[in-house]
Amino acid sequence: MTLSDRNAIRLVKPVKDEQPIVVFTLKGDAQEYRLEFDGNMICDAESATGCNLMHLLAGAGEPSFTEARALLYALLKKAHPLVLATEAGALLTNYPVVLAAIALLMKEIREEDDNAEPPVAPPMPNTSPIVEPIPEQ
Amino acid sequence: MLTENLSDPSAGLLRGMLFAALFVAGAGCSRQDVGRCFTYRKLPAIRETVTDAWLASMSEPKEGSAKEAEPATKPNWTEAWAIAKYDMRLSDAEWLDMTPRQFSALQEVRLAQLRREELLVGILAAQTQNFSACHPDKAVSAEAFMLHKFPKRPDEVDASDACDEVGAQIISQLAKLKG
């Protein structure tokens, strides 16, 4: 396994019905990190870190380091199920690269959602009573 | 999760609430299935819908001033269960199937029934006291015997205050005549 000689961020364009993935490598680290958005991982990361990520996802203000770590942990968890929150925190040492990777993924997800076809609600069962006209006398 | 702030719900809380609502409605999906629907763009809409549904299931704020309408201490889960079990004669399943709004509506009906019974007994007690050998100087109203008083209407004036005011005016007029 060779150590990466530079920081790199790469976007993996999704095929149909797949989420975009951002892959980044850090200088001097052999590991390739994959970021992917998953609602379940966001929820699990909130439980694990005790951090409410809804503010961050709503784009309200600058993220704190705690929030950035929780979000990074959530985005890593799908591709790296054994990752720990502390390991995600350690990656933030190189935060300009990591935050750029997160920003790229978020931008891509936003555009992906914009282009997605609106979901069609299934027809509801007809629960209204049948009203028959009263014959005139 | 139960101790979380509903005015500022986390994604985990929203997933839990949405799953619970769908489960009760008969949807055969898992918590993970619900979480998979949480895309970046759908999150605000999910938050709004779940919060709206939660508010719609709550009882409406009572009329009148907040101090008068709200009970001194709100019942906790155990006390609410006890009220449902003992006062309402509900089974555990019936109680858990209810929204707080439905439970509150039942409580209102029960309170109205209690007031009616207390008023009927109060009328009897007031008549007995007012026409007894040792009747009070000032007639006692039936409401005085009620444990659950009728709520005051906003335009209602306290009768005793009004009487005192009229009395004071009469006395002042009499004093002028004497003078």
mmCIF file of C-alpha atoms in Angstrom:
data_model
loop_
_atom_site.group_PDB
_atom_site.id
_atom_site.type_symbol
_atom_site.label_atom_id
_atom_site.label_comp_id
_atom_site.label_asym_id
_atom_site.label_seq_id
_atom_site.Cartn_x
_atom_site.Cartn_y
_atom_site.Cartn_z
ATOM 1 C CA MET A 1 0.000 0.000 0.000
ATOM 2 C CA THR A 2 1.536 3.303 -1.066
ATOM 3 C CA LEU A 3 1.116 6.556 0.751
ATOM 4 C CA SER A 4 -0.599 9.324 -1.186
ATOM 5 C CA ASP A 5 1.811 12.066 -2.171
ATOM 6 C CA ARG A 6 -0.865 14.793 -2.282
ATOM 7 C CA ASN A 7 -4.342 15.737 -1.154
ATOM 8 C CA ALA A 8 -6.965 14.833 -3.733
ATOM 9 C CA ILE A 9 -10.746 15.043 -4.045
ATOM 10 C CA ARG A 10 -12.666 13.162 -6.699
ATOM 11 C CA LEU A 11 -16.376 13.044 -7.477
ATOM 12 C CA VAL A 12 -17.864 9.747 -8.583
ATOM 13 C CA LYS A 13 -20.848 10.615 -10.748
ATOM 14 C CA PRO A 14 -23.809 8.465 -9.901
ATOM 15 C CA VAL A 15 -25.493 6.132 -12.285
ATOM 16 C CA LYS A 16 -29.300 5.948 -12.192
ATOM 17 C CA ASP A 17 -30.849 5.763 -8.687
ATOM 18 C CA GLU A 18 -27.485 5.990 -6.984
ATOM 19 C CA GLN A 19 -26.166 8.658 -4.674
ATOM 20 C CA PRO A 20 -23.133 10.714 -5.677
ATOM 21 C CA ILE A 21 -19.920 9.759 -3.892
ATOM 22 C CA VAL A 22 -16.932 11.939 -3.153
ATOM 23 C CA VAL A 23 -13.591 10.204 -2.698
ATOM 24 C CA PHE A 24 -10.715 12.018 -1.056
ATOM 25 C CA THR A 25 -7.183 11.122 -0.102
ATOM 26 C CA LEU A 26 -4.880 12.931 2.268
ATOM 27 C CA LYS A 27 -1.192 13.497 1.790
ATOM 28 C CA GLY A 28 0.863 10.860 3.623
ATOM 29 C CA ASP A 29 -2.156 8.570 4.126
ATOM 30 C CA ALA A 30 -2.680 5.370 2.161
ATOM 31 C CA GLN A 31 -6.416 5.225 2.874
ATOM 32 C CA GLU A 32 -9.004 6.421 0.372
ATOM 33 C CA TYR A 33 -12.046 7.923 2.087
ATOM 34 C CA ARG A 34 -15.494 7.767 0.510
ATOM 35 C CA LEU A 35 -18.223 10.210 1.481
ATOM 36 C CA GLU A 36 -21.847 9.325 0.821
ATOM 37 C CA PHE A 37 -25.091 10.876 2.104
ATOM 38 C CA ASP A 38 -27.479 8.476 3.824
ATOM 39 C CA GLY A 39 -30.371 9.498 6.057
ATOM 40 C CA ASN A 40 -29.900 6.537 8.373
ATOM 41 C CA MET A 41 -26.238 7.339 8.874
ATOM 42 C CA ILE A 42 -27.125 10.945 9.712
ATOM 43 C CA CYS A 43 -29.554 9.699 12.379
ATOM 44 C CA ASP A 44 -27.056 7.180 13.768
ATOM 45 C CA ALA A 45 -24.290 9.779 13.838
ATOM 46 C CA GLU A 46 -26.551 12.104 15.835
ATOM 47 C CA SER A 47 -27.092 9.358 18.397
ATOM 48 C CA ALA A 48 -23.377 8.535 18.542
ATOM 49 C CA THR A 49 -22.136 12.109 18.845
ATOM 50 C CA GLY A 50 -25.104 13.789 20.569
ATOM 51 C CA CYS A 51 -25.027 16.495 17.925
ATOM 52 C CA ASN A 52 -28.152 17.782 16.123
ATOM 53 C CA LEU A 53 -27.205 17.886 12.439
ATOM 54 C CA MET A 54 -30.444 19.464 11.224
ATOM 55 C CA HIS A 55 -29.056 23.007 11.641
ATOM 56 C CA LEU A 56 -26.010 22.124 9.604
ATOM 57 C CA LEU A 57 -28.041 20.450 6.865
ATOM 58 C CA ALA A 58 -30.374 23.445 6.776
ATOM 59 C CA GLY A 59 -27.329 25.585 6.066
ATOM 60 C CA ALA A 60 -27.803 27.705 9.176
ATOM 61 C CA GLY A 61 -24.489 29.396 9.962
ATOM 62 C CA GLU A 62 -20.945 28.115 10.038
ATOM 63 C CA PRO A 63 -20.501 24.604 11.421
ATOM 64 C CA SER A 64 -18.667 24.134 14.675
ATOM 65 C CA PHE A 65 -15.882 21.552 14.816
ATOM 66 C CA THR A 66 -18.190 19.205 16.718
ATOM 67 C CA GLU A 67 -20.860 19.479 14.027
ATOM 68 C CA ALA A 68 -18.292 19.070 11.250
ATOM 69 C CA ARG A 69 -16.952 15.949 12.933
ATOM 70 C CA ALA A 70 -20.465 14.516 13.363
ATOM 71 C CA LEU A 71 -21.313 15.203 9.709
ATOM 72 C CA LEU A 72 -18.021 13.732 8.480
ATOM 73 C CA TYR A 73 -18.627 10.669 10.649
ATOM 74 C CA ALA A 74 -22.130 10.298 9.153
ATOM 75 C CA LEU A 75 -20.892 10.657 5.579
ATOM 76 C CA LEU A 76 -18.049 8.187 6.097
ATOM 77 C CA LYS A 77 -20.143 5.580 7.899
ATOM 78 C CA LYS A 78 -21.826 4.095 4.845
ATOM 79 C CA ALA A 79 -18.628 3.240 2.992
ATOM 80 C CA HIS A 80 -16.578 2.683 6.160
ATOM 81 C CA PRO A 81 -18.971 1.006 8.637
ATOM 82 C CA LEU A 82 -16.262 0.451 11.255
ATOM 83 C CA VAL A 83 -15.132 4.070 11.426
ATOM 84 C CA LEU A 84 -15.290 5.781 14.833
ATOM 85 C CA ALA A 85 -16.295 9.363 15.584
ATOM 86 C CA THR A 86 -12.825 9.962 17.031
ATOM 87 C CA GLU A 87 -11.246 8.760 13.781
ATOM 88 C CA ALA A 88 -13.454 11.175 11.852
ATOM 89 C CA GLY A 89 -12.315 13.879 14.248
ATOM 90 C CA ALA A 90 -8.689 12.962 13.579
ATOM 91 C CA LEU A 91 -9.263 13.427 9.840
ATOM 92 C CA LEU A 92 -10.372 16.996 10.536
ATOM 93 C CA THR A 93 -6.737 17.814 11.280
ATOM 94 C CA ASN A 94 -6.611 18.356 7.547
ATOM 95 C CA TYR A 95 -9.861 20.272 7.613
ATOM 96 C CA PRO A 96 -9.507 22.422 4.446
ATOM 97 C CA VAL A 97 -9.421 19.289 2.286
ATOM 98 C CA VAL A 98 -12.081 17.460 4.280
ATOM 99 C CA LEU A 99 -14.485 20.417 4.351
ATOM 100 C CA ALA A 100 -13.958 20.946 0.623
ATOM 101 C CA ALA A 101 -14.841 17.296 0.031
ATOM 102 C CA ILE A 102 -17.983 17.628 2.168
ATOM 103 C CA ALA A 103 -18.969 20.842 0.364
ATOM 104 C CA LEU A 104 -18.550 19.152 -3.015
ATOM 105 C CA LEU A 105 -20.750 16.241 -1.961
ATOM 106 C CA MET A 106 -23.436 18.576 -0.599
ATOM 107 C CA LYS A 107 -23.430 20.638 -3.780
ATOM 108 C CA GLU A 108 -23.782 17.491 -5.869
ATOM 109 C CA ILE A 109 -26.611 16.132 -3.712
ATOM 110 C CA ARG A 110 -28.452 19.432 -3.956
ATOM 111 C CA GLU A 111 -28.225 19.418 -7.739
ATOM 112 C CA GLU A 112 -29.154 15.743 -7.837
ATOM 113 C CA ASP A 113 -32.306 16.434 -5.830
ATOM 114 C CA ASP A 114 -33.168 19.413 -8.042
ATOM 115 C CA ASN A 115 -32.995 17.244 -11.153
ATOM 116 C CA ALA A 116 -34.896 14.343 -9.613
ATOM 117 C CA GLU A 117 -38.431 13.748 -10.773
ATOM 118 C CA PRO A 118 -41.016 14.587 -8.128
ATOM 119 C CA PRO A 119 -42.381 11.483 -6.431
ATOM 120 C CA VAL A 120 -45.878 10.427 -7.359
ATOM 121 C CA ALA A 121 -48.101 9.639 -4.398
ATOM 122 C CA PRO A 122 -49.939 6.325 -4.658
ATOM 123 C CA PRO A 123 -53.710 6.673 -5.048
ATOM 124 C CA MET A 124 -55.525 6.771 -1.731
ATOM 125 C CA PRO A 125 -58.316 4.278 -1.125
ATOM 126 C CA ASN A 126 -61.708 5.857 -1.600
ATOM 127 C CA THR A 127 -63.065 6.278 1.905
ATOM 128 C CA SER A 128 -65.788 8.817 1.194
ATOM 129 C CA PRO A 129 -69.321 7.500 1.577
ATOM 130 C CA ILE A 130 -71.276 6.914 -1.601
ATOM 131 C CA VAL A 131 -74.002 9.527 -1.801
ATOM 132 C CA GLU A 132 -76.890 8.568 -3.998
ATOM 133 C CA PRO A 133 -79.214 11.266 -5.313
ATOM 134 C CA ILE A 134 -82.619 11.357 -3.653
ATOM 135 C CA PRO A 135 -85.324 10.782 -6.237
ATOM 136 C CA GLU A 136 -87.734 13.655 -6.569
ATOM 137 C CA GLN A 137 -91.280 12.881 -5.497
ATOM 138 C CA MET B 1 -35.399 10.244 22.375
ATOM 139 C CA LEU B 2 -38.385 11.088 24.595
ATOM 140 C CA THR B 3 -36.431 13.861 26.296
ATOM 141 C CA GLU B 4 -35.568 15.624 23.040
ATOM 142 C CA ASN B 5 -36.830 19.099 22.223
ATOM 143 C CA LEU B 6 -39.640 18.885 19.679
ATOM 144 C CA SER B 7 -39.305 22.513 18.683
ATOM 145 C CA ASP B 8 -35.822 21.729 17.417
ATOM 146 C CA PRO B 9 -35.974 18.085 16.304
ATOM 147 C CA SER B 10 -32.900 16.152 15.246
ATOM 148 C CA ALA B 11 -32.904 13.888 12.187
ATOM 149 C CA GLY B 12 -32.958 10.877 14.519
ATOM 150 C CA LEU B 13 -36.049 12.139 16.311
ATOM 151 C CA LEU B 14 -37.792 12.856 12.988
ATOM 152 C CA ARG B 15 -36.981 9.353 11.772
ATOM 153 C CA GLY B 16 -38.359 7.860 14.980
ATOM 154 C CA MET B 17 -41.552 9.914 14.882
ATOM 155 C CA LEU B 18 -42.175 9.286 11.201
ATOM 156 C CA PHE B 19 -41.588 5.570 11.672
ATOM 157 C CA ALA B 20 -43.992 5.486 14.624
ATOM 158 C CA ALA B 21 -46.663 7.365 12.657
ATOM 159 C CA LEU B 22 -46.295 5.092 9.634
ATOM 160 C CA PHE B 23 -46.278 1.992 11.838
ATOM 161 C CA VAL B 24 -49.535 3.021 13.525
ATOM 162 C CA ALA B 25 -51.027 3.774 10.103
ATOM 163 C CA GLY B 26 -50.241 0.204 9.043
ATOM 164 C CA ALA B 27 -47.234 0.771 6.789
ATOM 165 C CA GLY B 28 -45.013 -2.294 6.821
ATOM 166 C CA CYS B 29 -41.699 -0.455 6.722
ATOM 167 C CA SER B 30 -38.710 -0.590 9.028
ATOM 168 C CA ARG B 31 -36.926 2.309 10.703
ATOM 169 C CA GLN B 32 -34.102 1.873 8.201
ATOM 170 C CA ASP B 33 -36.588 2.136 5.300
ATOM 171 C CA VAL B 34 -37.807 5.444 6.706
ATOM 172 C CA GLY B 35 -34.244 6.680 7.090
ATOM 173 C CA ARG B 36 -33.525 5.870 3.458
ATOM 174 C CA CYS B 37 -36.214 8.385 2.428
ATOM 175 C CA PHE B 38 -34.284 11.150 4.204
ATOM 176 C CA THR B 39 -32.557 12.863 1.327
ATOM 177 C CA TYR B 40 -30.882 16.214 1.685
ATOM 178 C CA ARG B 41 -33.667 18.064 -0.119
ATOM 179 C CA LYS B 42 -36.583 16.239 1.532
ATOM 180 C CA LEU B 43 -35.434 16.865 5.103
ATOM 181 C CA PRO B 44 -37.088 20.326 5.537
ATOM 182 C CA ALA B 45 -40.396 19.022 4.125
ATOM 183 C CA ILE B 46 -40.231 15.936 6.368
ATOM 184 C CA ARG B 47 -39.517 18.118 9.370
ATOM 185 C CA GLU B 48 -42.457 20.403 8.597
ATOM 186 C CA THR B 49 -44.879 17.533 7.949
ATOM 187 C CA VAL B 50 -43.929 15.592 11.075
ATOM 188 C CA THR B 51 -44.106 18.716 13.246
ATOM 189 C CA ASP B 52 -47.512 19.648 11.782
ATOM 190 C CA ALA B 53 -48.831 16.142 12.405
ATOM 191 C CA TRP B 54 -47.525 16.261 15.977
ATOM 192 C CA LEU B 55 -49.187 19.607 16.642
ATOM 193 C CA ALA B 56 -52.443 18.393 15.066
ATOM 194 C CA SER B 57 -52.492 15.440 17.464
ATOM 195 C CA MET B 58 -52.178 17.714 20.495
ATOM 196 C CA SER B 59 -55.164 19.169 22.310
ATOM 197 C CA GLU B 60 -56.154 22.697 21.390
ATOM 198 C CA PRO B 61 -55.147 25.479 23.774
ATOM 199 C CA LYS B 62 -57.981 26.221 26.164
ATOM 200 C CA GLU B 63 -59.919 29.464 25.994
ATOM 201 C CA GLY B 64 -59.539 32.101 28.669
ATOM 202 C CA SER B 65 -56.403 33.374 30.265
ATOM 203 C CA ALA B 66 -53.422 31.030 30.222
ATOM 204 C CA LYS B 67 -53.177 31.086 34.024
ATOM 205 C CA GLU B 68 -56.791 30.030 34.426
ATOM 206 C CA ALA B 69 -56.854 27.475 31.585
ATOM 207 C CA GLU B 70 -53.692 25.555 32.385
ATOM 208 C CA PRO B 71 -53.794 23.168 35.329
ATOM 209 C CA ALA B 72 -51.331 23.888 38.123
ATOM 210 C CA THR B 73 -49.388 20.719 37.403
ATOM 211 C CA LYS B 74 -49.597 18.828 34.147
ATOM 212 C CA PRO B 75 -49.964 15.066 34.609
ATOM 213 C CA ASN B 76 -46.917 12.989 33.802
ATOM 214 C CA TRP B 77 -47.150 9.690 31.899
ATOM 215 C CA THR B 78 -48.026 7.627 34.964
ATOM 216 C CA GLU B 79 -50.689 10.078 36.122
ATOM 217 C CA ALA B 80 -52.175 10.261 32.622
ATOM 218 C CA TRP B 81 -52.276 6.466 32.527
ATOM 219 C CA ALA B 82 -53.982 6.423 35.944
ATOM 220 C CA ILE B 83 -56.609 8.944 34.774
ATOM 221 C CA ALA B 84 -57.221 6.880 31.644
ATOM 222 C CA LYS B 85 -57.464 3.674 33.620
ATOM 223 C CA TYR B 86 -59.470 4.767 36.661
ATOM 224 C CA ASP B 87 -61.517 7.774 35.536
ATOM 225 C CA MET B 88 -62.068 6.913 31.890
ATOM 226 C CA ARG B 89 -62.139 3.113 32.260
ATOM 227 C CA LEU B 90 -59.935 2.753 29.180
ATOM 228 C CA SER B 91 -57.854 -0.321 28.471
ATOM 229 C CA ASP B 92 -54.121 0.081 27.901
ATOM 230 C CA ALA B 93 -54.594 -0.535 24.180
ATOM 231 C CA GLU B 94 -57.421 2.003 23.911
ATOM 232 C CA TRP B 95 -55.375 4.612 25.752
ATOM 233 C CA LEU B 96 -52.223 4.057 23.716
ATOM 234 C CA ASP B 97 -54.187 4.189 20.456
ATOM 235 C CA MET B 98 -55.440 7.684 21.295
ATOM 236 C CA THR B 99 -53.822 10.945 20.351
ATOM 237 C CA PRO B 100 -53.496 13.514 23.147
ATOM 238 C CA ARG B 101 -56.220 15.508 21.347
ATOM 239 C CA GLN B 102 -58.675 12.601 21.584
ATOM 240 C CA PHE B 103 -57.763 11.997 25.217
ATOM 241 C CA SER B 104 -58.250 15.676 25.974
ATOM 242 C CA ALA B 105 -61.672 15.629 24.275
ATOM 243 C CA LEU B 106 -62.691 12.702 26.496
ATOM 244 C CA GLN B 107 -61.506 14.582 29.566
ATOM 245 C CA GLU B 108 -63.590 17.607 28.551
ATOM 246 C CA VAL B 109 -66.720 15.457 28.226
ATOM 247 C CA ARG B 110 -66.029 13.864 31.585
ATOM 248 C CA LEU B 111 -65.522 17.263 33.198
ATOM 249 C CA ALA B 112 -68.804 18.534 31.730
ATOM 250 C CA GLN B 113 -70.578 15.474 33.134
ATOM 251 C CA LEU B 114 -68.980 15.990 36.542
ATOM 252 C CA ARG B 115 -70.040 19.655 36.572
ATOM 253 C CA ARG B 116 -73.599 18.723 35.654
ATOM 254 C CA GLU B 117 -73.823 16.204 38.500
ATOM 255 C CA GLU B 118 -72.227 18.625 40.950
ATOM 256 C CA LEU B 119 -74.618 21.403 39.879
ATOM 257 C CA LEU B 120 -77.658 19.144 40.447
ATOM 258 C CA VAL B 121 -76.420 18.201 43.908
ATOM 259 C CA GLY B 122 -75.475 21.857 44.486
ATOM 260 C CA ILE B 123 -79.021 23.021 43.677
ATOM 261 C CA LEU B 124 -80.399 20.630 46.269
ATOM 262 C CA ALA B 125 -77.850 21.640 48.874
ATOM 263 C CA ALA B 126 -78.372 25.368 48.182
ATOM 264 C CA GLN B 127 -82.169 25.051 48.437
ATOM 265 C CA THR B 128 -81.847 23.148 51.699
ATOM 266 C CA GLN B 129 -79.473 25.717 53.175
ATOM 267 C CA ASN B 130 -81.294 28.820 51.887
ATOM 268 C CA PHE B 131 -84.712 27.701 53.214
ATOM 269 C CA SER B 132 -83.576 26.072 56.426
ATOM 270 C CA ALA B 133 -84.377 27.410 59.895
ATOM 271 C CA CYS B 134 -80.867 28.829 60.162
ATOM 272 C CA HIS B 135 -80.665 30.151 56.599
ATOM 273 C CA PRO B 136 -77.802 32.503 55.792
ATOM 274 C CA ASP B 137 -78.448 36.244 55.332
ATOM 275 C CA LYS B 138 -77.104 36.085 51.824
ATOM 276 C CA ALA B 139 -78.454 33.291 49.654
ATOM 277 C CA VAL B 140 -75.937 30.619 48.742
ATOM 278 C CA SER B 141 -75.667 29.703 45.067
ATOM 279 C CA ALA B 142 -75.642 26.155 43.800
ATOM 280 C CA GLU B 143 -72.220 26.739 42.305
ATOM 281 C CA ALA B 144 -70.786 27.267 45.766
ATOM 282 C CA PHE B 145 -71.136 23.526 46.350
ATOM 283 C CA MET B 146 -69.393 22.515 43.126
ATOM 284 C CA LEU B 147 -65.914 21.051 43.289
ATOM 285 C CA HIS B 148 -65.296 21.786 39.597
ATOM 286 C CA LYS B 149 -66.475 25.353 39.094
ATOM 287 C CA PHE B 150 -67.706 26.604 35.722
ATOM 288 C CA PRO B 151 -65.018 28.657 33.974
ATOM 289 C CA LYS B 152 -65.548 32.408 34.153
ATOM 290 C CA ARG B 153 -66.590 34.091 30.923
ATOM 291 C CA PRO B 154 -64.301 36.925 29.894
ATOM 292 C CA ASP B 155 -67.156 39.482 30.100
ATOM 293 C CA GLU B 156 -68.437 38.155 33.425
ATOM 294 C CA VAL B 157 -68.163 40.529 36.390
ATOM 295 C CA ASP B 158 -67.729 39.203 39.886
ATOM 296 C CA ALA B 159 -71.222 39.516 41.453
ATOM 297 C CA SER B 160 -69.989 40.403 44.935
ATOM 298 C CA ASP B 161 -67.755 43.182 43.585
ATOM 299 C CA ALA B 162 -70.674 44.609 41.599
ATOM 300 C CA CYS B 163 -72.957 44.508 44.682
ATOM 301 C CA ASP B 164 -70.334 46.265 46.810
ATOM 302 C CA GLU B 165 -69.986 48.979 44.193
ATOM 303 C CA VAL B 166 -73.752 49.562 43.948
ATOM 304 C CA GLY B 167 -74.053 49.509 47.745
ATOM 305 C CA ALA B 168 -71.323 52.134 48.097
ATOM 306 C CA GLN B 169 -73.102 54.381 45.600
ATOM 307 C CA ILE B 170 -76.437 54.096 47.473
ATOM 308 C CA ILE B 171 -74.765 54.896 50.799
ATOM 309 C CA SER B 172 -73.057 57.939 49.322
ATOM 310 C CA GLN B 173 -76.400 59.173 47.876
ATOM 311 C CA LEU B 174 -78.122 58.650 51.247
ATOM 312 C CA ALA B 175 -75.346 60.587 52.990
ATOM 313 C CA LYS B 176 -75.938 63.482 50.612
ATOM 314 C CA LEU B 177 -79.696 63.431 51.328
ATOM 315 C CA LYS B 178 -79.086 63.466 55.060
ATOM 316 C CA GLY B 179 -76.696 66.357 54.659
#
